[in-house]
PDB file of C-alpha atoms and ligand atoms in Angstrom:
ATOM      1  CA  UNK G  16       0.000   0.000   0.000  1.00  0.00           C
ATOM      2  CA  UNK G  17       1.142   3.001  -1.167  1.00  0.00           C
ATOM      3  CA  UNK G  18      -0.286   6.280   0.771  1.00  0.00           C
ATOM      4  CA  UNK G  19       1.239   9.515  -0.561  1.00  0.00           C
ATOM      5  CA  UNK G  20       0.271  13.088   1.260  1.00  0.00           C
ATOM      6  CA  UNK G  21      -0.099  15.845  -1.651  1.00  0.00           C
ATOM      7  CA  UNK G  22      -0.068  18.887   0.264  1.00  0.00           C
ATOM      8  CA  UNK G  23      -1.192  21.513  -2.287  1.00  0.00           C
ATOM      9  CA  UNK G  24      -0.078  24.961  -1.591  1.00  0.00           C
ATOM     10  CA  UNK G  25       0.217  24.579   1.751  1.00  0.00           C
ATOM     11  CA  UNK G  26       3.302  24.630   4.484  1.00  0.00           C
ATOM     12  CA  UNK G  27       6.236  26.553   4.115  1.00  0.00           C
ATOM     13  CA  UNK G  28       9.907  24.875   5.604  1.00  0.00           C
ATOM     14  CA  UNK G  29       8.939  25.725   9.103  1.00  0.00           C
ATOM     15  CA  UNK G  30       5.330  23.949   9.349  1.00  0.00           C
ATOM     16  CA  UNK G  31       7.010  21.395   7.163  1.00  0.00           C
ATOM     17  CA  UNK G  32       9.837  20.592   9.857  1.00  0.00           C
ATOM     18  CA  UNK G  33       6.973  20.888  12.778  1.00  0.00           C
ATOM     19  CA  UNK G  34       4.745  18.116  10.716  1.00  0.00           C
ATOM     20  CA  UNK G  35       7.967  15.983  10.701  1.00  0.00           C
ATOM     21  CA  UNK G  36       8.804  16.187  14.206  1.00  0.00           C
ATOM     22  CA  UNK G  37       5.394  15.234  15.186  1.00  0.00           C
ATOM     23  CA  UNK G  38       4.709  12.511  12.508  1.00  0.00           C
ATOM     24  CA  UNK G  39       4.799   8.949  13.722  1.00  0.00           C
ATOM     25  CA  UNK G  40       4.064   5.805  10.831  1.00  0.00           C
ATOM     26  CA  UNK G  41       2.979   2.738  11.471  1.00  0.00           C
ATOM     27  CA  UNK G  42       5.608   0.392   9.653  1.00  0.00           C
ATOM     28  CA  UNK G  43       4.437  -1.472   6.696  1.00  0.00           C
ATOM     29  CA  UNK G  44       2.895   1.079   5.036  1.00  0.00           C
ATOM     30  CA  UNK G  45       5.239   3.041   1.883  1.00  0.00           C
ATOM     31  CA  UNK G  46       4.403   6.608   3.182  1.00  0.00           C
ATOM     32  CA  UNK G  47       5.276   9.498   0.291  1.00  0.00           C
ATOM     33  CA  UNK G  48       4.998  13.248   1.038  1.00  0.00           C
ATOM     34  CA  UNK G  49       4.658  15.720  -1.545  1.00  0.00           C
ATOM     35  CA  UNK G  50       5.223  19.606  -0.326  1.00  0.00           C
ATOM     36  CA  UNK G  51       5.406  22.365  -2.551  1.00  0.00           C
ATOM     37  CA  UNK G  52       8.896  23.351  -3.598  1.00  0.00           C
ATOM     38  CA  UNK G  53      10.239  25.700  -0.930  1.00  0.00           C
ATOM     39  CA  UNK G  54       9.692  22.583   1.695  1.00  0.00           C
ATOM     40  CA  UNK G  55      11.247  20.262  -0.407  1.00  0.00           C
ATOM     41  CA  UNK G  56      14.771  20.409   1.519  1.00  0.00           C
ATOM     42  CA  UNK G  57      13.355  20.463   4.617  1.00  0.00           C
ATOM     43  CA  UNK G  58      11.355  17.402   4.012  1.00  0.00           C
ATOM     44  CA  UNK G  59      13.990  15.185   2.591  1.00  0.00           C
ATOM     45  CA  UNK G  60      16.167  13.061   4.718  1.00  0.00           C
ATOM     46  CA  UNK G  61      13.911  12.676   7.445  1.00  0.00           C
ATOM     47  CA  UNK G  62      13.329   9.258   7.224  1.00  0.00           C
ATOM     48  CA  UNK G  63      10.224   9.666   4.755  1.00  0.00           C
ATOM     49  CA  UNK G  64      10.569   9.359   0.681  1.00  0.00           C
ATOM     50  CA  UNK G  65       9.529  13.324  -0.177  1.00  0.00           C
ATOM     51  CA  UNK G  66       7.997  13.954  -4.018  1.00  0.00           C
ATOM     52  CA  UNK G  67       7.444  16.863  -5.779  1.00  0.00           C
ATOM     53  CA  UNK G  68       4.056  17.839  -7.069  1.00  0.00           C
ATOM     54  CA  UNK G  69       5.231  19.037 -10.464  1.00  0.00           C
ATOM     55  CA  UNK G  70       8.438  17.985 -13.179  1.00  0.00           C
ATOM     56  CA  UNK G  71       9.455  19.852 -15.972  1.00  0.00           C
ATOM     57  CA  UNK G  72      10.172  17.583 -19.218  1.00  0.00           C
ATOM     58  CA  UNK G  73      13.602  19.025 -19.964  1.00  0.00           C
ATOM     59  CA  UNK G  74      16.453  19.416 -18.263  1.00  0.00           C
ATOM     60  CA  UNK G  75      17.182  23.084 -18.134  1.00  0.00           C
ATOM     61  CA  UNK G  76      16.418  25.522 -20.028  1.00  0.00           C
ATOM     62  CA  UNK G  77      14.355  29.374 -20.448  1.00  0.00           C
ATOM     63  CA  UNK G  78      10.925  27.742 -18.750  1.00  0.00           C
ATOM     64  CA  UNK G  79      10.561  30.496 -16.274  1.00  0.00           C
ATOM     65  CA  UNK G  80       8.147  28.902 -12.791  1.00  0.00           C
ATOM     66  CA  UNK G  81       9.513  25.162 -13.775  1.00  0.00           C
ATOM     67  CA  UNK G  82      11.502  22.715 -12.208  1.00  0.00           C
ATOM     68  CA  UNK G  83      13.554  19.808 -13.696  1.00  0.00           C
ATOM     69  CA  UNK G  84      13.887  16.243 -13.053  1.00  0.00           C
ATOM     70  CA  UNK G  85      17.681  16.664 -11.822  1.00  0.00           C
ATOM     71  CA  UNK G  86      17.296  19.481  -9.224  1.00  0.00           C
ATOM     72  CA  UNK G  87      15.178  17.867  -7.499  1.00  0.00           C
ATOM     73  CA  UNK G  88      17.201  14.871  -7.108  1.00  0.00           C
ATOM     74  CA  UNK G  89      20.088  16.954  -6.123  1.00  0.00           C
ATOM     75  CA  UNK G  90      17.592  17.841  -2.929  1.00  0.00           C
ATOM     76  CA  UNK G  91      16.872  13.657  -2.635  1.00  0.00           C
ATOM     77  CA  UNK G  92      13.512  14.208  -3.724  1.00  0.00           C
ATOM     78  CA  UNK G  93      12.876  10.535  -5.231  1.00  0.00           C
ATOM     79  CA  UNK G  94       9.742  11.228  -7.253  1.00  0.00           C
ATOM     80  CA  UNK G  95       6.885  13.632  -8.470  1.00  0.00           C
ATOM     81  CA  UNK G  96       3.360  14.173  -9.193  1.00  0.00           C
ATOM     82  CA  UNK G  97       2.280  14.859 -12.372  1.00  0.00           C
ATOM     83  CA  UNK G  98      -0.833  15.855 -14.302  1.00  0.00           C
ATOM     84  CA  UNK G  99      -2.462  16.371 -11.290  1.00  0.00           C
ATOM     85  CA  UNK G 100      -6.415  17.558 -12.143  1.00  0.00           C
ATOM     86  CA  UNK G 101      -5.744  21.020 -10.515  1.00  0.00           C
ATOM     87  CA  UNK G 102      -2.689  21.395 -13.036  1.00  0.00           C
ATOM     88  CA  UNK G 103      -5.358  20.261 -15.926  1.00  0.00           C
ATOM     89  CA  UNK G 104      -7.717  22.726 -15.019  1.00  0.00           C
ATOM     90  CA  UNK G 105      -5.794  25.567 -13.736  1.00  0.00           C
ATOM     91  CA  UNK G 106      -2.697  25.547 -15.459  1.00  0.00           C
ATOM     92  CA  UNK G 107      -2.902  23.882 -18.967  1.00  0.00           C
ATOM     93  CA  UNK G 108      -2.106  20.977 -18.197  1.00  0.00           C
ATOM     94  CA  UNK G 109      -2.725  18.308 -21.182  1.00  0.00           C
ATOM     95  CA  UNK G 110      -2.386  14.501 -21.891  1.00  0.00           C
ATOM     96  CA  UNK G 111       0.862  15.554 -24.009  1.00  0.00           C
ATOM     97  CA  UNK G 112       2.265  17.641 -21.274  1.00  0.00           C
ATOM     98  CA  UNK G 113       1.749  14.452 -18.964  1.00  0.00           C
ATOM     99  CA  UNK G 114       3.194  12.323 -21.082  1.00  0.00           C
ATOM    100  CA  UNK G 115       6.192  14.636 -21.872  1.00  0.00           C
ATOM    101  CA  UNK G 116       6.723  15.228 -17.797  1.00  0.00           C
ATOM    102  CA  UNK G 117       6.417  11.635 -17.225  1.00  0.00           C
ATOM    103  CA  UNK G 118       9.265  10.015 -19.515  1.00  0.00           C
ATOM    104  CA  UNK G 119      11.332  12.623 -18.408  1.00  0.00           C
ATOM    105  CA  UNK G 120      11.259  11.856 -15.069  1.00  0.00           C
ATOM    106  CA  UNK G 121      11.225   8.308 -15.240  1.00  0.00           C
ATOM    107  CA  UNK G 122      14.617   8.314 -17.802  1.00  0.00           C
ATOM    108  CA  UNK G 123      15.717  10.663 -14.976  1.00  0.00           C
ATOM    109  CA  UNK G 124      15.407   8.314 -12.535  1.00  0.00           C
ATOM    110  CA  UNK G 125      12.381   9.867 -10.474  1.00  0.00           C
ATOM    111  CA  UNK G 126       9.207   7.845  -9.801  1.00  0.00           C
ATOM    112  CA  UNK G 127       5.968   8.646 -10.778  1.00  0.00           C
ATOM    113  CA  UNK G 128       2.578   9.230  -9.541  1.00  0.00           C
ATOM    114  CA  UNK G 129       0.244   9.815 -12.249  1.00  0.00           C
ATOM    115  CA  UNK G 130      -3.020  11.349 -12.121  1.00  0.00           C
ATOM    116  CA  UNK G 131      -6.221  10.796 -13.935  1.00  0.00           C
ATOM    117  CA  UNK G 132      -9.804  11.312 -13.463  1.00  0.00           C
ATOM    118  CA  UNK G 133     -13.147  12.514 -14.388  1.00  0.00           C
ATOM    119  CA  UNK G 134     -14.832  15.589 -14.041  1.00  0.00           C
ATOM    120  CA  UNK G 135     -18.395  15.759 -12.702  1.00  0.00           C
ATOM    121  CA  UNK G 136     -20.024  16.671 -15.689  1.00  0.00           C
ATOM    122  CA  UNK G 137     -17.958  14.011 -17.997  1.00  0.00           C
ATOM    123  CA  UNK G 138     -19.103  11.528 -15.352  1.00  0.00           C
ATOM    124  CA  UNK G 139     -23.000  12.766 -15.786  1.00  0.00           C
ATOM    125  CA  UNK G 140     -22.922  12.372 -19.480  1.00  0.00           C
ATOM    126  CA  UNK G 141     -22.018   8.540 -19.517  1.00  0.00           C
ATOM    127  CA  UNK G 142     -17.641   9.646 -20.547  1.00  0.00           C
ATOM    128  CA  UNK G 143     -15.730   7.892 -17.702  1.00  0.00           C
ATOM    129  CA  UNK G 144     -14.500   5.407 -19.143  1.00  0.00           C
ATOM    130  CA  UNK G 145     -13.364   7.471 -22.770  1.00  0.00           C
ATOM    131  CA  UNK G 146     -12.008   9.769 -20.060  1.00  0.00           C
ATOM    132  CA  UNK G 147      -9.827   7.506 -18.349  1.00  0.00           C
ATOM    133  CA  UNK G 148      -8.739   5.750 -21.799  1.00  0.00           C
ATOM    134  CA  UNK G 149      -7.630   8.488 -23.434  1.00  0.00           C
ATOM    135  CA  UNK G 150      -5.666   9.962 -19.730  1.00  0.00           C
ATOM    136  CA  UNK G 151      -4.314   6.863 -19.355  1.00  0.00           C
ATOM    137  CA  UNK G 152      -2.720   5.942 -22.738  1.00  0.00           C
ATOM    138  CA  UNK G 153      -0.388   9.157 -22.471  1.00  0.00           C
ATOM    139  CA  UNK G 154       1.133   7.170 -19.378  1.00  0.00           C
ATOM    140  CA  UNK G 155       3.892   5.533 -20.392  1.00  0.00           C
ATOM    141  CA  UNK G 156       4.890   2.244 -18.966  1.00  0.00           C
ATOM    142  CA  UNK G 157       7.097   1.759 -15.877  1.00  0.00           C
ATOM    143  CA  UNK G 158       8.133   0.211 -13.025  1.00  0.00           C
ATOM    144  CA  UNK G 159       8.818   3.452 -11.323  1.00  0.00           C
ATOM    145  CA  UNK G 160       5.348   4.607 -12.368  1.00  0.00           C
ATOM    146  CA  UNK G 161       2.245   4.141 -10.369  1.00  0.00           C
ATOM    147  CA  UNK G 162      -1.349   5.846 -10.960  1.00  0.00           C
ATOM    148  CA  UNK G 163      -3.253   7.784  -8.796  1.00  0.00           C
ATOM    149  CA  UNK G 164      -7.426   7.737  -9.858  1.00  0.00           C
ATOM    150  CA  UNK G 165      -8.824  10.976  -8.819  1.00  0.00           C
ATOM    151  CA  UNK G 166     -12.458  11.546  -9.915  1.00  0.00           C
ATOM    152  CA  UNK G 167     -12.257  15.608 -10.010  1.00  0.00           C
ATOM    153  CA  UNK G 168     -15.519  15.857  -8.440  1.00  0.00           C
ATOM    154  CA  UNK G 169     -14.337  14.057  -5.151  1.00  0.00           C
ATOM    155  CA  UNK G 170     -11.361  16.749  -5.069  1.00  0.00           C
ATOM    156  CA  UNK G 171     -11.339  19.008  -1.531  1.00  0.00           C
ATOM    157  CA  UNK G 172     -15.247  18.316  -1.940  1.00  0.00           C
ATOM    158  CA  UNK G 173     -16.063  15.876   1.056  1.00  0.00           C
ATOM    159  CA  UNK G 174     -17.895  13.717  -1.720  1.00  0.00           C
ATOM    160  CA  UNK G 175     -15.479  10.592  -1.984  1.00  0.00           C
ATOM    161  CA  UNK G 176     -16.825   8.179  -4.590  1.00  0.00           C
ATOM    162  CA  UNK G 177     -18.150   4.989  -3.130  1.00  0.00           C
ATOM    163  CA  UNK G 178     -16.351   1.938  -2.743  1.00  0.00           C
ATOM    164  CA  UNK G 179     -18.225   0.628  -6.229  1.00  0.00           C
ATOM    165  CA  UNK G 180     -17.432   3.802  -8.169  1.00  0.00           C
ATOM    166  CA  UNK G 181     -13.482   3.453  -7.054  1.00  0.00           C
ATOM    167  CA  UNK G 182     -13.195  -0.254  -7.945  1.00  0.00           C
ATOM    168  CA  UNK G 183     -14.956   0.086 -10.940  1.00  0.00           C
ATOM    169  CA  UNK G 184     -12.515   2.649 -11.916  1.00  0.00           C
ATOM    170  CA  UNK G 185      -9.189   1.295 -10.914  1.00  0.00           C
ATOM    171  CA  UNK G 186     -10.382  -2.017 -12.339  1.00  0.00           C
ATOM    172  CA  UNK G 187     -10.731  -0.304 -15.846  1.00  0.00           C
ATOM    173  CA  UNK G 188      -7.189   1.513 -15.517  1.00  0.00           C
ATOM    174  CA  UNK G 189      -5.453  -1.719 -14.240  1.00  0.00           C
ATOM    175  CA  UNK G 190      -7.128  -3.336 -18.043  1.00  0.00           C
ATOM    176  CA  UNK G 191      -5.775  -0.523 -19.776  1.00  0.00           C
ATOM    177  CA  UNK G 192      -2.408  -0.501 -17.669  1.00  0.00           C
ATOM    178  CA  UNK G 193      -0.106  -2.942 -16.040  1.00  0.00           C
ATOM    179  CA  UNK G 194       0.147  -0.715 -12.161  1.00  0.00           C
ATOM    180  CA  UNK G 195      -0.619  -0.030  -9.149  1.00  0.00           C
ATOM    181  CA  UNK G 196      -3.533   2.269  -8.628  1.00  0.00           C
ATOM    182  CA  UNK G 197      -4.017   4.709  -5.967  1.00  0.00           C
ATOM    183  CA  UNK G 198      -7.664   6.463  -5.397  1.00  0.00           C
ATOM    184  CA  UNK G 199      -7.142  10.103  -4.187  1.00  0.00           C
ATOM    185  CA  UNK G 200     -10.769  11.998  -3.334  1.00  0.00           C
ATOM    186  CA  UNK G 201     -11.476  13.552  -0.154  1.00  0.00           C
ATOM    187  CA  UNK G 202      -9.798  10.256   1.322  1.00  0.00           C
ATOM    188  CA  UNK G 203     -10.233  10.579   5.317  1.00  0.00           C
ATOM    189  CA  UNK G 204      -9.301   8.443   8.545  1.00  0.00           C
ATOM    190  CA  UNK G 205     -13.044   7.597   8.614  1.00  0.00           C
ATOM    191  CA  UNK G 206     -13.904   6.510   5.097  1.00  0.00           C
ATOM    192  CA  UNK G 207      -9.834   5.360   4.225  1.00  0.00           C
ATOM    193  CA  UNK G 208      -9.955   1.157   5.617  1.00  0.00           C
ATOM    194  CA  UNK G 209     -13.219   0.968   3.104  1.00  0.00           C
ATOM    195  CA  UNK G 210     -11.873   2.495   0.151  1.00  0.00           C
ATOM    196  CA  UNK G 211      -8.620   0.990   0.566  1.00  0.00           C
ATOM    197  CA  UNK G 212     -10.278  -2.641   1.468  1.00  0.00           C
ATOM    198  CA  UNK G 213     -11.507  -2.651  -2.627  1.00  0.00           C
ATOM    199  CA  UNK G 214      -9.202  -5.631  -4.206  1.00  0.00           C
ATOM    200  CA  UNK G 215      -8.069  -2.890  -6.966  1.00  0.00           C
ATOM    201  CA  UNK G 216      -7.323  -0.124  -4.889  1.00  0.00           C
ATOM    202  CA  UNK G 217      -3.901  -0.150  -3.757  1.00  0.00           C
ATOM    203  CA  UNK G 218      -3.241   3.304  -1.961  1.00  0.00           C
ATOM    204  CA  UNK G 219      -4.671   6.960  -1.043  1.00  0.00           C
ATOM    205  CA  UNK G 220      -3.213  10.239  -2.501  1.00  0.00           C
ATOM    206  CA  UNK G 221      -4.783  12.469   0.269  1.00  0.00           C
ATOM    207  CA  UNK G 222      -5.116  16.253  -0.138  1.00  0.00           C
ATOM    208  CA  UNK G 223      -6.566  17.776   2.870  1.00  0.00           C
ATOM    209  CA  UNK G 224      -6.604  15.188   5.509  1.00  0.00           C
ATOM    210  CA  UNK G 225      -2.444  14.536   5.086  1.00  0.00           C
ATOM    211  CA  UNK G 226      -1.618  18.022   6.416  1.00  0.00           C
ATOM    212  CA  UNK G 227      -2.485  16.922   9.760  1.00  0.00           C
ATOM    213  CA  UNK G 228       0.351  14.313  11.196  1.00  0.00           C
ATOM    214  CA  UNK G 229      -2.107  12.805  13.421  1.00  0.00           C
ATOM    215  CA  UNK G 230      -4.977  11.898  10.336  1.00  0.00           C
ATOM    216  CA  UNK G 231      -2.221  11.176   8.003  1.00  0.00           C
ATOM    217  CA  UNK G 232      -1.173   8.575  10.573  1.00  0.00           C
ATOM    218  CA  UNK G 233      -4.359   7.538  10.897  1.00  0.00           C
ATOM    219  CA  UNK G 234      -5.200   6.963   7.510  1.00  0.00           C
ATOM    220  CA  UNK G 235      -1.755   4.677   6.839  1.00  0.00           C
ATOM    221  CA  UNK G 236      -2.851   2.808   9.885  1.00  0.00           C
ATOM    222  CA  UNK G 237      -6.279   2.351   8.050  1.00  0.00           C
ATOM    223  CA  UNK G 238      -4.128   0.730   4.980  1.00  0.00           C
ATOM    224  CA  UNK G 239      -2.719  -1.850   7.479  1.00  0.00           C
ATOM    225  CA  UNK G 240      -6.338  -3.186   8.637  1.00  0.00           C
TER     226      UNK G 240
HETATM  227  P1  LIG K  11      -8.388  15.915  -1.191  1.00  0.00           P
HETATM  228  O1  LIG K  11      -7.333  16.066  -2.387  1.00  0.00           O
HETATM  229  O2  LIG K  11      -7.975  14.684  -0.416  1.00  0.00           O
HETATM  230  O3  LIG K  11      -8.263  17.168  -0.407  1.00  0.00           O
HETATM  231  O4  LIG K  11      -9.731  15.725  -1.817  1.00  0.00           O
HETATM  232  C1  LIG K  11      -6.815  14.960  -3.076  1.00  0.00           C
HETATM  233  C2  LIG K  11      -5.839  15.410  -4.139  1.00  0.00           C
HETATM  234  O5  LIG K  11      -6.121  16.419  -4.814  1.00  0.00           O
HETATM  235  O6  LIG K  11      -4.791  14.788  -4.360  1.00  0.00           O
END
């Protein structure tokens, strides 16, 4: 079980080295944080493999706001987000931009978590599953690659999809790709031991509910059960 905390735009070094200190994992569970990029030193070599939430396809170069796959390993950052559904909608993020800031990575030598997922209104006119086709054959293949299913209406919502909706969905991704699959959703300490009891769900990327060291405990404990 994979459980990865993506931690948005939120905590700076100093709430990132308080969250540390008070942190405390259950073993057995392969715990990931991802801060935004100023907390990225802080974060690493504290006993906890530390992603970013964003990787820029080249490897230098005039892309002003971007990052590349080799900085961050210079920090021991071991892996990264990408296409995340608030870089879709916000920030132009497309299938070929995913792809591009995948293989880049990966030939790097970063791991991957790669996001896909519905909105609510695709979902409401019957396109789910074209949806999550179409995401998921800009993923390229890897072992260093897992994805994360994130229905875009569960997002920071409170509405998690329901067990059925979830396994349903990582079912269909797992045909279409050869990976682990993480659901990500409005994932909480009370709703985490049922989604992550469905036989295709193998993981949580948690927004909200990992900036809190005692619920993001609480939830990896809930992977255990
Ligand atoms: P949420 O965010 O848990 O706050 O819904 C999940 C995510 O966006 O990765």
């Amino acid at each position: 079980m994979v459980i990865a905390g993506n931690w948005k735009m939120f905590k700076g070094p100093a709430e990132t080295d308080r969250f540390l200190d008070e942190l405390d994992l259950p073993s057995g569970v392969e715990a990931v944080l991802c801060p935004p990029f100023p907390s990225l030193a802080t974060a690493t070599g504290r006993g906890i493999p530390v992603f970013a939430q964003n990787v820029h396809w080249a490897a230098e170069g005039a892309f002003t706001g971007e990052v590349s796959a080799g900085m961050l390993l210079e920090l021991g950052v071991e892996g990264a987000l990408v296409g995340h559904s608030e870089r879709r909608q916000h920030f132009g993020e497309t299938d070929d931009t995913v792809r591009r800031r995948c293989e880049h990575a990966l030939e790097a030598g970063l791991r991957v978590i790669a996001c896909v997922g519905e909105t609510e209104s695709e979902r409401e006119a019957g396109e789910t599953a074209d949806v999550l086709r179409r995401q998921v054959a800009a993923i390229p293949r890897h072992e260093a690659l897992v994805i994360a299913y994130e229905p875009v209406w569960a997002i920071g919502t409170g509405k998690t999809a329901t067990s059925e909706i979830a396994q349903e969905a990582h079912a269909l991704i797992k045909e279409l790709h050869d990976t682990r699959v993480l659901y990500g959703g409005s994932v909480k300490p009370e709703n985490a031991a049922e989604l992550l009891g469905q036989p295709a769900v193998d993981g949580a990327l948690v927004g909200g509910a990992s900036l809190d060291p005692g619920s993001f405990a609480a939830i990896c404990r809930a992977a255990l059960s």
